[in-house]
Coordinates of N, CA, C and O in Angstrom, one line a residue:
M1 N -6.9 3.8 13.0 CA -7.1 4.3 11.7 C -8.0 3.4 10.9 O -7.6 2.3 10.6
R2 N -9.3 3.8 10.7 CA -10.3 3.0 10.1 C -10.6 3.5 8.7 O -11.7 3.8 8.4
R3 N -9.6 3.5 7.9 CA -9.9 4.0 6.5 C -9.7 2.7 5.6 O -8.9 1.9 5.8
G4 N -10.5 2.7 4.5 CA -10.5 1.6 3.6 C -9.4 1.6 2.6 O -8.9 0.7 2.0
K5 N -8.7 2.8 2.4 CA -7.6 3.0 1.5 C -6.4 1.9 1.8 O -6.0 2.0 3.1
D6 N -6.0 1.3 0.9 CA -4.8 0.4 1.1 C -5.1 -0.8 2.1 O -4.2 -1.3 2.7
S7 N -6.4 -1.1 2.4 CA -6.7 -2.1 3.3 C -7.4 -3.3 2.4 O -7.7 -3.1 1.3
R8 N -7.4 -4.5 3.0 CA -7.9 -5.6 2.4 C -9.2 -6.1 3.1 O -9.4 -5.8 4.3
R9 N -10.0 -6.9 2.3 CA -11.3 -7.4 2.9 C -11.1 -8.8 3.3 O -10.4 -9.6 2.7
I10 N -11.9 -9.2 4.3 CA -12.0 -10.5 4.7 C -13.3 -10.7 5.4 O -13.8 -9.8 6.1
A11 N -14.0 -11.9 5.2 CA -15.3 -12.2 5.9 C -15.0 -13.4 6.8 O -14.4 -14.4 6.4
V12 N -15.4 -13.2 8.1 CA -15.2 -14.2 9.1 C -16.5 -14.3 9.8 O -17.1 -13.4 10.4
Q13 N -17.1 -15.6 9.9 CA -18.3 -15.9 10.6 C -19.5 -14.9 10.2 O -20.2 -14.4 11.0
G14 N -19.5 -14.5 8.9 CA -20.6 -13.7 8.3 C -20.4 -12.2 8.5 O -21.3 -11.4 8.2
T15 N -19.3 -11.8 9.1 CA -19.0 -10.4 9.3 C -17.9 -10.0 8.4 O -16.9 -10.7 8.3
E16 N -18.0 -8.8 7.7 CA -16.9 -8.4 6.8 C -16.0 -7.4 7.6 O -16.5 -6.6 8.4
Y17 N -14.8 -7.6 7.4 CA -13.7 -6.9 8.1 C -12.7 -6.3 7.1 O -12.7 -6.8 6.0
R18 N -12.1 -5.2 7.4 CA -11.0 -4.7 6.7 C -9.7 -4.8 7.5 O -9.8 -4.9 8.7
W19 N -8.6 -5.0 6.8 CA -7.3 -5.2 7.6 C -6.2 -4.6 6.8 O -6.2 -4.4 5.6
R20 N -5.1 -4.3 7.6 CA -3.8 -3.7 7.0 C -2.7 -4.3 7.9 O -2.8 -4.3 9.1
A21 N -1.7 -4.7 7.2 CA -0.4 -5.0 8.0 C 0.8 -4.2 7.5 O 0.8 -3.9 6.3
T22 N 1.5 -3.7 8.4 CA 2.7 -2.8 8.1 C 4.0 -3.3 8.8 O 3.9 -3.8 10.0
G23 N 5.0 -3.2 8.2 CA 6.3 -3.5 8.8 C 6.9 -2.4 9.5 O 6.8 -1.3 9.1
D24 N 7.3 -2.7 10.8 CA 7.9 -1.7 11.6 C 9.3 -2.2 12.0 O 9.6 -3.3 11.7
D25 N 10.0 -1.5 12.8 CA 11.4 -2.0 13.2 C 11.1 -3.1 14.2 O 10.6 -3.0 15.3
G26 N 11.4 -4.3 13.7 CA 11.4 -5.5 14.5 C 10.1 -6.3 14.5 O 10.0 -7.4 15.1
W27 N 9.1 -5.8 14.0 CA 7.8 -6.5 14.1 C 6.9 -6.0 12.9 O 7.1 -5.1 12.2
I28 N 5.8 -6.9 12.8 CA 4.8 -6.5 11.8 C 3.5 -6.2 12.6 O 3.1 -6.9 13.4
S29 N 3.0 -5.0 12.4 CA 1.7 -4.5 13.0 C 0.5 -4.9 12.2 O 0.6 -4.7 10.9
I30 N -0.5 -5.4 12.8 CA -1.7 -5.7 12.1 C -2.9 -4.9 12.7 O -3.0 -4.9 13.9
G31 N -3.7 -4.3 11.9 CA -4.8 -3.6 12.3 C -6.1 -4.2 11.5 O -6.0 -4.4 10.4
I32 N -7.1 -4.4 12.3 CA -8.4 -5.1 11.7 C -9.6 -4.3 12.3 O -9.5 -4.0 13.5
W33 N -10.6 -4.1 11.5 CA -11.7 -3.4 11.9 C -12.9 -3.9 11.1 O -12.8 -4.2 10.0
P34 N -14.1 -4.0 11.8 CA -15.3 -4.4 11.0 C -15.6 -3.3 10.1 O -15.6 -2.1 10.4
S35 N -16.1 -3.8 8.9 CA -16.5 -2.8 7.9 C -17.7 -1.9 8.3 O -17.9 -0.8 7.8
N36 N -18.5 -2.4 9.3 CA -19.6 -1.6 9.8 C -19.1 -0.4 10.6 O -19.9 0.5 11.1
N37 N -17.8 -0.4 11.0 CA -17.3 0.7 11.8 C -17.9 0.8 13.2 O -17.8 1.9 13.9
I38 N -18.5 -0.2 13.6 CA -19.1 -0.2 15.0 C -18.2 -0.9 16.0 O -17.8 -0.3 17.0
G39 N -17.8 -2.1 15.7 CA -16.9 -2.8 16.6 C -15.5 -2.2 16.8 O -15.1 -1.4 16.0
S40 N -14.9 -2.7 17.9 CA -13.6 -2.1 18.2 C -12.5 -2.4 17.1 O -12.6 -3.5 16.4
Y41 N -11.6 -1.6 17.0 CA -10.3 -1.8 16.2 C -9.5 -2.8 16.8 O -9.2 -2.6 18.1
I42 N -9.1 -3.9 16.2 CA -8.3 -4.9 16.7 C -6.8 -4.7 16.2 O -6.7 -4.5 15.0
W43 N -5.9 -4.8 17.1 CA -4.5 -4.8 16.6 C -3.6 -5.5 17.5 O -3.8 -5.9 18.6
G44 N -2.5 -6.0 16.8 CA -1.5 -6.8 17.4 C -0.2 -6.8 16.6 O -0.2 -6.2 15.5
T45 N 0.8 -7.6 17.1 CA 2.0 -7.7 16.3 C 2.5 -9.1 16.2 O 2.2 -9.9 17.0
F46 N 3.3 -9.3 15.1 CA 4.1 -10.5 15.0 C 5.6 -10.1 14.8 O 5.8 -9.1 14.2
R47 N 6.4 -11.0 15.3 CA 7.9 -10.8 14.9 C 7.9 -11.2 13.4 O 7.0 -11.9 12.8
Y48 N 9.0 -10.9 12.7 CA 9.3 -11.3 11.3 C 9.6 -12.8 11.1 O 9.2 -13.3 10.1
H49 N 10.1 -13.4 12.2 CA 10.4 -14.8 12.1 C 11.3 -15.2 10.8 O 11.1 -16.2 10.3
E50 N 12.2 -14.3 10.6 CA 13.2 -14.5 9.4 C 14.3 -15.4 9.9 O 14.6 -15.5 11.1
T51 N 15.0 -15.9 8.9 CA 16.2 -16.7 9.1 C 17.4 -15.7 9.0 O 17.4 -14.9 8.1
W52 N 18.3 -15.8 10.1 CA 19.5 -15.0 10.0 C 20.7 -15.9 9.6 O 20.9 -17.1 10.0
L53 N 21.6 -15.4 8.8 CA 22.7 -16.1 8.3 C 24.0 -15.3 8.9 O 24.1 -14.1 8.8
D54 N 24.9 -16.2 9.5 CA 26.1 -15.6 10.1 C 27.1 -15.5 8.9 O 27.4 -16.5 8.3
V55 N 27.6 -14.3 8.7 CA 28.5 -14.0 7.6 C 29.9 -13.8 8.1 O 30.8 -13.4 7.4
G56 N 30.1 -14.0 9.4 CA 31.4 -13.9 10.0 C 31.5 -12.6 10.7 O 30.9 -11.7 10.6
N57 N 32.6 -12.6 11.6 CA 33.0 -11.5 12.3 C 31.9 -10.9 13.2 O 31.7 -9.8 13.5
G58 N 31.0 -11.9 13.6 CA 29.8 -11.4 14.5 C 28.8 -10.7 13.7 O 27.9 -10.1 14.4
V59 N 28.8 -10.8 12.5 CA 27.8 -10.1 11.7 C 26.8 -11.1 11.2 O 27.2 -12.2 10.5
C60 N 25.5 -10.8 11.3 CA 24.4 -11.7 10.8 C 23.6 -10.8 9.9 O 23.4 -9.6 10.1
V61 N 23.1 -11.5 8.8 CA 22.1 -10.8 7.9 C 20.9 -11.6 7.7 O 21.0 -12.9 7.7
S62 N 19.8 -11.0 7.5 CA 18.5 -11.7 7.3 C 18.5 -12.3 5.8 O 19.0 -11.5 4.9
V63 N 18.1 -13.4 5.6 CA 18.0 -14.0 4.3 C 16.7 -13.5 3.6 O 16.5 -13.9 2.5
G64 N 15.9 -12.8 4.2 CA 14.7 -12.2 3.6 C 13.6 -13.1 3.5 O 12.7 -12.9 2.6
D65 N 13.4 -14.1 4.3 CA 12.3 -15.0 4.4 C 11.3 -14.8 5.4 O 10.7 -15.7 5.9
Q66 N 11.0 -13.5 5.8 CA 10.1 -13.2 6.9 C 8.7 -13.7 6.5 O 8.4 -13.8 5.4
I67 N 7.9 -13.8 7.5 CA 6.5 -14.2 7.3 C 5.7 -13.1 6.5 O 6.1 -12.0 6.7
V68 N 4.8 -13.5 5.8 CA 3.9 -12.5 5.0 C 2.5 -12.7 5.7 O 2.0 -13.8 5.8
I69 N 1.9 -11.6 6.0 CA 0.6 -11.6 6.6 C -0.5 -11.8 5.5 O -0.4 -10.9 4.6
T70 N -1.3 -12.8 5.5 CA -2.3 -13.1 4.5 C -3.5 -13.2 5.1 O -3.7 -13.2 6.4
N71 N -4.6 -13.4 4.4 CA -6.0 -13.6 4.9 C -6.0 -14.8 5.9 O -6.8 -14.7 6.9
R72 N -5.2 -15.8 5.6 CA -5.2 -17.0 6.5 C -4.8 -16.6 8.0 O -5.5 -17.0 8.9
V73 N -3.7 -15.8 8.0 CA -3.3 -15.4 9.4 C -4.2 -14.4 10.1 O -4.5 -14.5 11.1
V74 N -4.8 -13.5 9.2 CA -5.8 -12.5 9.7 C -7.0 -13.2 10.2 O -7.5 -12.9 11.3
R75 N -7.4 -14.2 9.5 CA -8.6 -15.0 10.0 C -8.4 -15.5 11.3 O -9.3 -15.5 12.2
R76 N -7.2 -16.1 11.6 CA -6.9 -16.7 12.8 C -6.8 -15.6 13.9 O -7.2 -15.9 15.1
V77 N -6.4 -14.5 13.5 CA -6.4 -13.3 14.6 C -7.7 -13.0 14.9 O -8.1 -12.9 16.1
I78 N -8.6 -12.8 13.9 CA -10.0 -12.6 14.2 C -10.7 -13.6 15.0 O -11.4 -13.4 16.0
E79 N -10.5 -14.8 14.7 CA -11.1 -16.0 15.3 C -10.6 -16.0 16.8 O -11.4 -16.3 17.8
H80 N -9.3 -15.7 17.0 CA -8.8 -15.6 18.4 C -9.5 -14.5 19.3 O -9.9 -14.7 20.4
A81 N -9.7 -13.3 18.6 CA -10.4 -12.2 19.3 C -11.8 -12.6 19.6 O -12.3 -12.3 20.7
L82 N -12.5 -13.3 18.7 CA -13.9 -13.7 18.9 C -14.0 -14.7 20.1 O -14.9 -14.7 20.9
S83 N -13.1 -15.7 20.0 CA -13.2 -16.9 20.9 C -12.5 -16.6 22.3 O -13.1 -17.0 23.3
Q84 N -11.4 -16.0 22.3 CA -10.6 -15.9 23.5 C -10.8 -14.5 24.2 O -10.5 -14.4 25.3
C85 N -11.2 -13.6 23.4 CA -11.3 -12.2 24.0 C -12.7 -11.7 24.1 O -13.0 -10.5 24.4
E86 N -13.6 -12.5 23.7 CA -15.1 -12.2 23.7 C -15.4 -11.0 22.8 O -16.2 -10.1 23.2
Y87 N -14.7 -10.8 21.8 CA -14.8 -9.7 20.8 C -16.2 -9.8 20.2 O -16.6 -10.9 19.8
D88 N -16.8 -8.7 20.0 CA -18.1 -8.6 19.3 C -18.1 -7.5 18.3 O -18.1 -6.4 18.7
P89 N -18.1 -7.8 17.0 CA -17.9 -6.7 16.0 C -19.2 -5.8 15.9 O -19.2 -4.7 15.3
Y90 N -20.3 -6.1 16.7 CA -21.5 -5.4 16.7 C -21.7 -4.6 18.0 O -22.7 -3.9 18.2
V91 N -20.7 -4.6 18.8 CA -20.7 -3.7 20.0 C -19.8 -2.6 19.8 O -18.6 -2.8 19.6
K92 N -20.3 -1.4 20.2 CA -19.5 -0.2 20.0 C -18.2 -0.2 20.9 O -18.3 -0.6 22.0
G93 N -17.2 0.1 20.3 CA -15.9 0.1 21.0 C -14.8 0.9 20.3 O -15.1 1.2 19.2
T94 N -13.7 1.1 20.9 CA -12.6 1.8 20.3 C -11.5 0.9 19.9 O -11.0 1.0 18.8
E95 N -10.9 0.0 20.8 CA -9.7 -0.6 20.5 C -9.7 -1.9 21.4 O -9.9 -1.9 22.5
L96 N -9.2 -3.0 20.7 CA -8.8 -4.2 21.4 C -7.4 -4.5 21.0 O -7.1 -4.8 19.9
C97 N -6.5 -4.3 22.0 CA -5.1 -4.6 21.8 C -4.7 -6.0 22.2 O -4.9 -6.4 23.3
L98 N -4.3 -6.8 21.2 CA -4.0 -8.2 21.4 C -2.5 -8.4 21.7 O -2.1 -9.4 22.2
G99 N -1.7 -7.3 21.6 CA -0.3 -7.4 21.9 C 0.4 -8.3 20.9 O 0.1 -8.4 19.7
S100 N 1.5 -9.0 21.5 CA 2.2 -9.9 20.6 C 1.4 -11.2 20.3 O 0.8 -11.8 21.2
L101 N 1.3 -11.5 19.0 CA 0.4 -12.6 18.6 C 1.2 -13.9 18.4 O 0.7 -14.9 18.0
D102 N 2.5 -13.8 18.5 CA 3.4 -14.9 18.2 C 3.1 -16.3 18.9 O 3.2 -17.3 18.3
Q103 N 2.7 -16.2 20.1 CA 2.3 -17.3 21.0 C 0.9 -17.6 20.9 O 0.4 -18.8 21.1
A104 N 0.1 -16.7 20.4 CA -1.4 -16.9 20.5 C -2.0 -17.5 19.2 O -3.0 -18.1 19.1
I105 N -1.3 -17.2 18.1 CA -1.8 -17.5 16.7 C -0.8 -18.4 16.1 O 0.4 -18.2 16.1
Q106 N -1.4 -19.4 15.3 CA -0.5 -20.3 14.5 C 0.0 -19.4 13.4 O -0.8 -19.0 12.6
W107 N 1.3 -19.4 13.2 CA 1.8 -18.7 12.1 C 2.9 -19.5 11.4 O 3.3 -19.2 10.3
E108 N 3.2 -20.7 11.8 CA 4.3 -21.6 11.2 C 4.0 -21.9 9.8 O 5.0 -22.1 9.0
D109 N 2.8 -21.9 9.4 CA 2.5 -22.3 8.0 C 2.2 -21.0 7.1 O 1.8 -21.1 5.9
A110 N 2.7 -19.9 7.7 CA 2.5 -18.6 7.0 C 3.3 -18.6 5.6 O 4.4 -19.2 5.6
V111 N 2.9 -17.9 4.6 CA 3.7 -17.6 3.5 C 4.9 -17.0 3.8 O 4.9 -16.1 4.8
R112 N 6.0 -17.3 3.2 CA 7.3 -16.6 3.4 C 7.6 -15.7 2.2 O 7.5 -16.1 1.1
A113 N 8.2 -14.5 2.5 CA 8.8 -13.7 1.5 C 10.0 -14.3 0.9 O 10.8 -15.0 1.6
S114 N 10.3 -14.0 -0.3 CA 11.5 -14.5 -0.9 C 12.3 -13.3 -1.5 O 11.8 -12.4 -2.0
R115 N 13.6 -13.3 -1.2 CA 14.4 -12.2 -1.6 C 14.8 -12.3 -3.1 O 15.1 -13.4 -3.5
N116 N 14.5 -11.2 -3.8 CA 14.8 -11.2 -5.2 C 16.3 -11.2 -5.5 O 17.0 -10.5 -4.9
S117 N 16.8 -12.1 -6.2 CA 18.3 -12.3 -6.4 C 18.8 -11.5 -7.6 O 19.5 -12.1 -8.5
N118 N 18.4 -10.2 -7.8 CA 18.9 -9.3 -8.8 C 20.2 -8.6 -8.4 O 20.5 -8.2 -7.5

């Protein structure tokens, strides 16, 4: 899906990209595409990496501190694609699936969501 609606911009190594992150069951999906719509669509996933709290009786709940995908993380995904996957945003293509990015991309310093205590 290469539409600009609800997507964000980022420039990496002189190329402008658009990106979108969406939450799914158990993971965060990331889609990135060059604004020129020539290069392949890049996609991959991250786990939420949230903290779980044991509330007893074998029940655990998330404390709502999952990682938030920001330009910093997306930049790392693009740099990974460029250096490790020989991605070229100026070569026509359809899709580059990076799969799970948890081990490939540094995410430990990612922004964390905070649960609103209302």
